[in-house]
PDB file of C-alpha atoms in Angstrom:
ATOM      1  CA  ASP Z  10     143.956 102.540 197.012  1.00  0.00           C
ATOM      2  CA  LEU Z  11     141.701 105.305 195.969  1.00  0.00           C
ATOM      3  CA  ASN Z  12     142.489 105.489 192.795  1.00  0.00           C
ATOM      4  CA  SER Z  13     142.696 102.093 191.558  1.00  0.00           C
ATOM      5  CA  TRP Z  14     139.416 101.381 192.722  1.00  0.00           C
ATOM      6  CA  ASN Z  15     137.706 104.477 191.024  1.00  0.00           C
ATOM      7  CA  LYS Z  16     139.303 103.434 187.260  1.00  0.00           C
ATOM      8  CA  LYS Z  17     137.652  99.357 188.309  1.00  0.00           C
ATOM      9  CA  LEU Z  18     134.722 102.056 188.746  1.00  0.00           C
ATOM     10  CA  ASP Z  19     134.997 103.938 185.767  1.00  0.00           C
ATOM     11  CA  LYS Z  20     135.450 101.281 183.918  1.00  0.00           C
ATOM     12  CA  LEU Z  21     131.983  99.887 184.614  1.00  0.00           C
ATOM     13  CA  GLY Z  22     130.732 103.349 183.730  1.00  0.00           C
ATOM     14  CA  LEU Z  23     129.898 104.031 187.622  1.00  0.00           C
ATOM     15  CA  PRO Z  24     130.453 106.647 189.954  1.00  0.00           C
ATOM     16  CA  PRO Z  25     133.703 107.263 191.475  1.00  0.00           C
ATOM     17  CA  LEU Z  26     134.411 107.042 195.812  1.00  0.00           C
ATOM     18  CA  ASP Z  27     135.519 110.536 197.548  1.00  0.00           C
ATOM     19  CA  LYS Z  28     137.615 109.011 200.024  1.00  0.00           C
ATOM     20  CA  ILE Z  29     137.856 104.892 201.823  1.00  0.00           C
ATOM     21  CA  PRO Z  30     138.667 106.005 205.582  1.00  0.00           C
ATOM     22  CA  GLY Z  31     141.190 103.612 207.239  1.00  0.00           C
ATOM     23  CA  GLY Z  32     140.476 100.423 207.990  1.00  0.00           C
ATOM     24  CA  PHE Z  33     137.703  99.639 205.666  1.00  0.00           C
ATOM     25  CA  ALA Z  34     138.080  98.278 201.969  1.00  0.00           C
ATOM     26  CA  PRO Z  35     135.500  99.052 199.386  1.00  0.00           C
ATOM     27  CA  VAL Z  36     133.102  95.867 198.094  1.00  0.00           C
ATOM     28  CA  LEU Z  37     131.452  96.107 194.906  1.00  0.00           C
ATOM     29  CA  SER Z  38     129.460  92.817 193.609  1.00  0.00           C
ATOM     30  CA  SER Z  39     127.398  92.457 190.357  1.00  0.00           C
ATOM     31  CA  VAL Z  40     123.930  90.857 191.492  1.00  0.00           C
ATOM     32  CA  ASN Z  41     121.532  88.789 189.267  1.00  0.00           C
ATOM     33  CA  GLN Z  42     118.665  87.538 191.661  1.00  0.00           C
ATOM     34  CA  GLU Z  43     115.302  88.951 191.509  1.00  0.00           C
ATOM     35  CA  GLN Z  44     116.928  92.260 190.428  1.00  0.00           C
ATOM     36  CA  SER Z  45     119.773  92.969 187.978  1.00  0.00           C
ATOM     37  CA  LEU Z  46     122.150  95.339 190.691  1.00  0.00           C
ATOM     38  CA  PHE Z  47     125.507  96.717 191.282  1.00  0.00           C
ATOM     39  CA  VAL Z  48     125.928  96.620 195.241  1.00  0.00           C
ATOM     40  CA  GLU Z  49     128.767  98.797 196.602  1.00  0.00           C
ATOM     41  CA  PHE Z  50     129.567  99.158 200.275  1.00  0.00           C
ATOM     42  CA  LEU Z  51     132.927  99.462 202.221  1.00  0.00           C
ATOM     43  CA  ARG Z  52     133.911  96.915 205.043  1.00  0.00           C
ATOM     44  CA  PRO Z  53     136.111  96.814 208.151  1.00  0.00           C
ATOM     45  CA  ASP Z  54     139.259  95.624 207.071  1.00  0.00           C
ATOM     46  CA  GLY Z  55     139.241  91.738 208.507  1.00  0.00           C
ATOM     47  CA  TRP Z  56     135.605  91.142 207.494  1.00  0.00           C
ATOM     48  CA  LEU Z  57     135.071  87.992 205.493  1.00  0.00           C
ATOM     49  CA  VAL Z  58     133.568  88.866 202.101  1.00  0.00           C
ATOM     50  CA  VAL Z  59     130.498  86.028 200.744  1.00  0.00           C
ATOM     51  CA  LYS Z  60     129.024  86.630 197.968  1.00  0.00           C
ATOM     52  CA  PRO Z  61     126.440  83.934 196.005  1.00  0.00           C
ATOM     53  CA  SER Z  62     127.332  81.067 194.721  1.00  0.00           C
ATOM     54  CA  VAL Z  63     126.434  80.621 190.686  1.00  0.00           C
ATOM     55  CA  ASN Z  64     126.084  77.565 188.528  1.00  0.00           C
ATOM     56  CA  THR Z  65     123.964  76.716 185.852  1.00  0.00           C
ATOM     57  CA  ASN Z  66     120.690  76.465 188.131  1.00  0.00           C
ATOM     58  CA  GLY Z  67     121.222  80.313 188.040  1.00  0.00           C
ATOM     59  CA  GLU Z  68     122.268  82.327 191.516  1.00  0.00           C
ATOM     60  CA  ASP Z  69     121.934  81.713 195.354  1.00  0.00           C
ATOM     61  CA  GLY Z  70     121.881  83.736 198.078  1.00  0.00           C
ATOM     62  CA  THR Z  71     123.283  87.361 198.525  1.00  0.00           C
ATOM     63  CA  VAL Z  72     126.973  88.917 198.720  1.00  0.00           C
ATOM     64  CA  SER Z  73     127.783  89.734 202.322  1.00  0.00           C
ATOM     65  CA  ALA Z  74     130.741  90.807 205.105  1.00  0.00           C
ATOM     66  CA  GLY Z  75     131.344  89.963 208.168  1.00  0.00           C
ATOM     67  CA  ASP Z  76     133.112  88.800 211.417  1.00  0.00           C
ATOM     68  CA  TYR Z  77     130.755  86.070 212.073  1.00  0.00           C
ATOM     69  CA  GLY Z  78     132.132  84.703 214.675  1.00  0.00           C
ATOM     70  CA  LYS Z  79     131.485  87.237 216.991  1.00  0.00           C
ATOM     71  CA  GLY Z  80     127.931  87.830 214.975  1.00  0.00           C
ATOM     72  CA  ASP Z  81     128.801  90.764 213.162  1.00  0.00           C
ATOM     73  CA  SER Z  82     128.051  90.955 209.545  1.00  0.00           C
ATOM     74  CA  ALA Z  83     126.491  93.070 206.827  1.00  0.00           C
ATOM     75  CA  ALA Z  84     123.839  91.973 204.571  1.00  0.00           C
ATOM     76  CA  LEU Z  85     122.340  92.075 200.866  1.00  0.00           C
ATOM     77  CA  TYR Z  86     118.488  92.076 200.851  1.00  0.00           C
ATOM     78  CA  VAL Z  87     116.974  92.924 197.452  1.00  0.00           C
ATOM     79  CA  SER Z  88     113.185  92.857 197.189  1.00  0.00           C
ATOM     80  CA  ASP Z  89     110.453  93.320 194.992  1.00  0.00           C
ATOM     81  CA  LEU Z  90     108.461  95.661 197.632  1.00  0.00           C
ATOM     82  CA  ARG Z  91     107.618  99.237 196.157  1.00  0.00           C
ATOM     83  CA  PRO Z  92     109.512 101.964 198.034  1.00  0.00           C
ATOM     84  CA  ALA Z  93     107.366 103.887 200.836  1.00  0.00           C
ATOM     85  CA  THR Z  94     108.663 106.330 203.301  1.00  0.00           C
ATOM     86  CA  ASP Z  95     107.002 104.668 206.424  1.00  0.00           C
ATOM     87  CA  LYS Z  96     107.369 102.468 209.285  1.00  0.00           C
ATOM     88  CA  ALA Z  97     105.531  99.682 208.158  1.00  0.00           C
ATOM     89  CA  TYR Z  98     107.731 100.116 204.726  1.00  0.00           C
ATOM     90  CA  TYR Z  99     110.936  99.558 206.399  1.00  0.00           C
ATOM     91  CA  ALA Z 100     109.947  97.061 208.944  1.00  0.00           C
ATOM     92  CA  LYS Z 101     108.229  95.215 206.018  1.00  0.00           C
ATOM     93  CA  LEU Z 102     111.528  95.531 204.275  1.00  0.00           C
ATOM     94  CA  LEU Z 103     114.308  94.631 206.718  1.00  0.00           C
ATOM     95  CA  LYS Z 104     112.017  91.779 208.367  1.00  0.00           C
ATOM     96  CA  GLY Z 105     112.595  90.183 204.947  1.00  0.00           C
ATOM     97  CA  GLY Z 106     116.043  90.946 205.238  1.00  0.00           C
ATOM     98  CA  ILE Z 107     116.746  89.405 208.506  1.00  0.00           C
ATOM     99  CA  ALA Z 108     114.258  86.173 207.552  1.00  0.00           C
ATOM    100  CA  GLN Z 109     116.249  85.146 204.105  1.00  0.00           C
ATOM    101  CA  LYS Z 110     118.828  83.955 206.417  1.00  0.00           C
ATOM    102  CA  GLY Z 111     116.216  80.459 207.255  1.00  0.00           C
ATOM    103  CA  GLY Z 112     113.040  81.688 207.641  1.00  0.00           C
ATOM    104  CA  GLY Z 113     110.920  84.471 209.494  1.00  0.00           C
ATOM    105  CA  GLU Z 114     110.348  81.867 212.965  1.00  0.00           C
ATOM    106  CA  LEU Z 115     113.855  82.408 213.832  1.00  0.00           C
ATOM    107  CA  TYR Z 116     113.208  86.092 215.730  1.00  0.00           C
ATOM    108  CA  GLN Z 117     110.173  87.982 217.691  1.00  0.00           C
ATOM    109  CA  GLU Z 118     110.348  91.168 219.071  1.00  0.00           C
ATOM    110  CA  PHE Z 119     111.148  93.521 215.590  1.00  0.00           C
ATOM    111  CA  LYS Z 120     111.536  97.134 216.042  1.00  0.00           C
ATOM    112  CA  VAL Z 121     112.087  99.811 213.897  1.00  0.00           C
ATOM    113  CA  ARG Z 122     113.706 102.373 216.130  1.00  0.00           C
ATOM    114  CA  LYS Z 123     114.179 105.449 214.063  1.00  0.00           C
ATOM    115  CA  VAL Z 124     114.321 106.311 210.217  1.00  0.00           C
ATOM    116  CA  THR Z 125     116.996 109.204 209.416  1.00  0.00           C
ATOM    117  CA  PRO Z 126     116.253 110.011 205.014  1.00  0.00           C
ATOM    118  CA  GLY Z 127     118.590 110.517 203.016  1.00  0.00           C
ATOM    119  CA  ALA Z 128     120.669 109.116 199.756  1.00  0.00           C
ATOM    120  CA  PRO Z 129     120.567 106.307 201.149  1.00  0.00           C
ATOM    121  CA  THR Z 130     118.062 106.305 204.190  1.00  0.00           C
ATOM    122  CA  THR Z 131     119.310 104.823 207.100  1.00  0.00           C
ATOM    123  CA  VAL Z 132     116.563 102.875 209.711  1.00  0.00           C
ATOM    124  CA  ASP Z 133     117.950 101.709 213.216  1.00  0.00           C
ATOM    125  CA  PHE Z 134     116.252  98.702 213.752  1.00  0.00           C
ATOM    126  CA  SER Z 135     116.498  95.983 216.655  1.00  0.00           C
ATOM    127  CA  TYR Z 136     115.176  92.070 216.780  1.00  0.00           C
ATOM    128  CA  GLU Z 137     116.034  88.902 218.995  1.00  0.00           C
ATOM    129  CA  LEU Z 138     117.267  86.185 217.464  1.00  0.00           C
ATOM    130  CA  LEU Z 139     115.785  82.605 218.722  1.00  0.00           C
ATOM    131  CA  THR Z 140     119.116  80.445 218.362  1.00  0.00           C
ATOM    132  CA  GLY Z 141     118.493  76.534 217.223  1.00  0.00           C
ATOM    133  CA  ALA Z 142     120.146  75.890 220.780  1.00  0.00           C
ATOM    134  CA  GLY Z 143     117.189  77.790 222.429  1.00  0.00           C
ATOM    135  CA  PHE Z 144     118.754  81.049 223.574  1.00  0.00           C
ATOM    136  CA  ILE Z 145     117.474  84.192 223.014  1.00  0.00           C
ATOM    137  CA  VAL Z 146     120.150  86.974 221.211  1.00  0.00           C
ATOM    138  CA  GLU Z 147     119.303  90.315 221.290  1.00  0.00           C
ATOM    139  CA  ARG Z 148     120.532  91.816 217.531  1.00  0.00           C
ATOM    140  CA  ARG Z 149     120.906  95.834 217.028  1.00  0.00           C
ATOM    141  CA  GLY Z 150     121.773  97.117 213.422  1.00  0.00           C
ATOM    142  CA  VAL Z 151     121.456  99.952 210.849  1.00  0.00           C
ATOM    143  CA  ALA Z 152     120.008  99.720 207.507  1.00  0.00           C
ATOM    144  CA  ALA Z 153     120.757 101.222 204.389  1.00  0.00           C
ATOM    145  CA  VAL Z 154     117.446 101.603 202.403  1.00  0.00           C
ATOM    146  CA  THR Z 155     117.305 102.441 198.288  1.00  0.00           C
ATOM    147  CA  ASP Z 156     115.196 102.584 195.587  1.00  0.00           C
ATOM    148  CA  VAL Z 157     116.078 101.045 191.773  1.00  0.00           C
ATOM    149  CA  ASN Z 158     112.947 100.945 189.388  1.00  0.00           C
ATOM    150  CA  GLY Z 159     110.429 101.278 191.535  1.00  0.00           C
ATOM    151  CA  LYS Z 160     112.286  98.059 194.050  1.00  0.00           C
ATOM    152  CA  SER Z 161     113.618  98.055 197.111  1.00  0.00           C
ATOM    153  CA  GLN Z 162     117.003  97.253 198.286  1.00  0.00           C
ATOM    154  CA  ALA Z 163     118.546  97.057 202.330  1.00  0.00           C
ATOM    155  CA  LEU Z 164     122.283  96.455 203.024  1.00  0.00           C
ATOM    156  CA  LEU Z 165     121.588  95.427 207.277  1.00  0.00           C
ATOM    157  CA  ALA Z 166     124.655  95.640 209.483  1.00  0.00           C
ATOM    158  CA  VAL Z 167     124.002  93.819 212.434  1.00  0.00           C
ATOM    159  CA  THR Z 168     124.896  92.831 216.116  1.00  0.00           C
ATOM    160  CA  THR Z 169     124.756  92.096 219.062  1.00  0.00           C
ATOM    161  CA  SER Z 170     122.926  94.641 221.200  1.00  0.00           C
ATOM    162  CA  ALA Z 171     126.055  93.788 224.201  1.00  0.00           C
ATOM    163  CA  ARG Z 172     128.658  94.583 221.373  1.00  0.00           C
ATOM    164  CA  PHE Z 173     126.406  97.356 219.126  1.00  0.00           C
ATOM    165  CA  LYS Z 174     127.857 100.924 221.712  1.00  0.00           C
ATOM    166  CA  GLY Z 175     131.933 100.166 220.196  1.00  0.00           C
ATOM    167  CA  LEU Z 176     130.706  98.958 216.801  1.00  0.00           C
ATOM    168  CA  GLU Z 177     128.116 101.345 215.986  1.00  0.00           C
ATOM    169  CA  PRO Z 178     130.368 103.999 214.057  1.00  0.00           C
ATOM    170  CA  LYS Z 179     131.534 101.299 211.853  1.00  0.00           C
ATOM    171  CA  LEU Z 180     127.860 100.028 211.283  1.00  0.00           C
ATOM    172  CA  ARG Z 181     126.910 103.260 210.627  1.00  0.00           C
ATOM    173  CA  THR Z 182     129.708 103.712 208.158  1.00  0.00           C
ATOM    174  CA  ILE Z 183     128.900 100.603 206.404  1.00  0.00           C
ATOM    175  CA  ALA Z 184     125.190 102.053 205.729  1.00  0.00           C
ATOM    176  CA  ASP Z 185     126.284 105.289 204.749  1.00  0.00           C
ATOM    177  CA  SER Z 186     128.488 103.449 202.653  1.00  0.00           C
ATOM    178  CA  PHE Z 187     125.633 101.782 200.397  1.00  0.00           C
ATOM    179  CA  ARG Z 188     124.538 102.667 196.733  1.00  0.00           C
ATOM    180  CA  CYS Z 189     123.070 100.369 194.226  1.00  0.00           C
ATOM    181  CA  TYR Z 190     123.411 101.305 190.643  1.00  0.00           C
ATOM    182  CA  GLU Z 191     121.421  99.128 187.492  1.00  0.00           C
ATOM    183  CA  LYS Z 192     123.365  97.087 185.955  1.00  0.00           C
ATOM    184  CA  VAL Z 193     124.442  97.890 182.114  1.00  0.00           C
ATOM    185  CA  GLY Z 194     125.307  95.748 179.737  1.00  0.00           C
ATOM    186  CA  SER Z 195     125.733  92.171 180.705  1.00  0.00           C
ATOM    187  CA  VAL Z 196     128.436  91.856 183.593  1.00  0.00           C
ATOM    188  CA  PRO Z 197     128.695  88.580 185.045  1.00  0.00           C
ATOM    189  CA  THR Z 198     127.567  87.931 188.743  1.00  0.00           C
ATOM    190  CA  ASP Z 199     130.969  88.645 190.963  1.00  0.00           C
ATOM    191  CA  THR Z 200     132.408  90.521 193.423  1.00  0.00           C
ATOM    192  CA  PHE Z 201     134.977  92.340 193.116  1.00  0.00           C
ATOM    193  CA  GLY Z 202     137.289  93.647 195.629  1.00  0.00           C
ATOM    194  CA  LEU Z 203     140.839  96.240 195.923  1.00  0.00           C
ATOM    195  CA  GLU Z 204     143.065  93.111 195.150  1.00  0.00           C
ATOM    196  CA  ASP Z 205     140.964  92.323 192.341  1.00  0.00           C
TER     197      ASP Z 205
END
């Protein structure tokens, strides 16, 4: 519930959530890759949360949530790219987020469709995914973009173009809920849910 979640946030020195909409659950992750951050977002109930793997060699992967069998997902991307406000910046940042899953040759026809300034800034985008089986899958998404300490963070909430219209409200809720905070103290990499 909201009260227990906000107690957890308070213990970590983070601001409370105003509400948790019905059909959603919060995700809070401590990441220590290129940037030491707490990231928080809402995910639809039933979406599987995947967290970075951590071993003696460090941290690998990113925090994400999704209904992966249907092609619906939200994934964190952090970059040393200096924040800006032009479409070229957003294109470069989001292409990096798409490419983190397996290389830059796996997509084409990337397009920034709309930029909406705010906290966070949201960016509507589309691209064509080139599958290993030789198919082209049209994808659409909404990304939330933040900046902490002069570096960029994005949460890319994406689905197939065919599913976008029906899923768009959920993708926008995910993007609008995205927050990044500089991590204070040494908190290990972890992902926290309501059940923790």
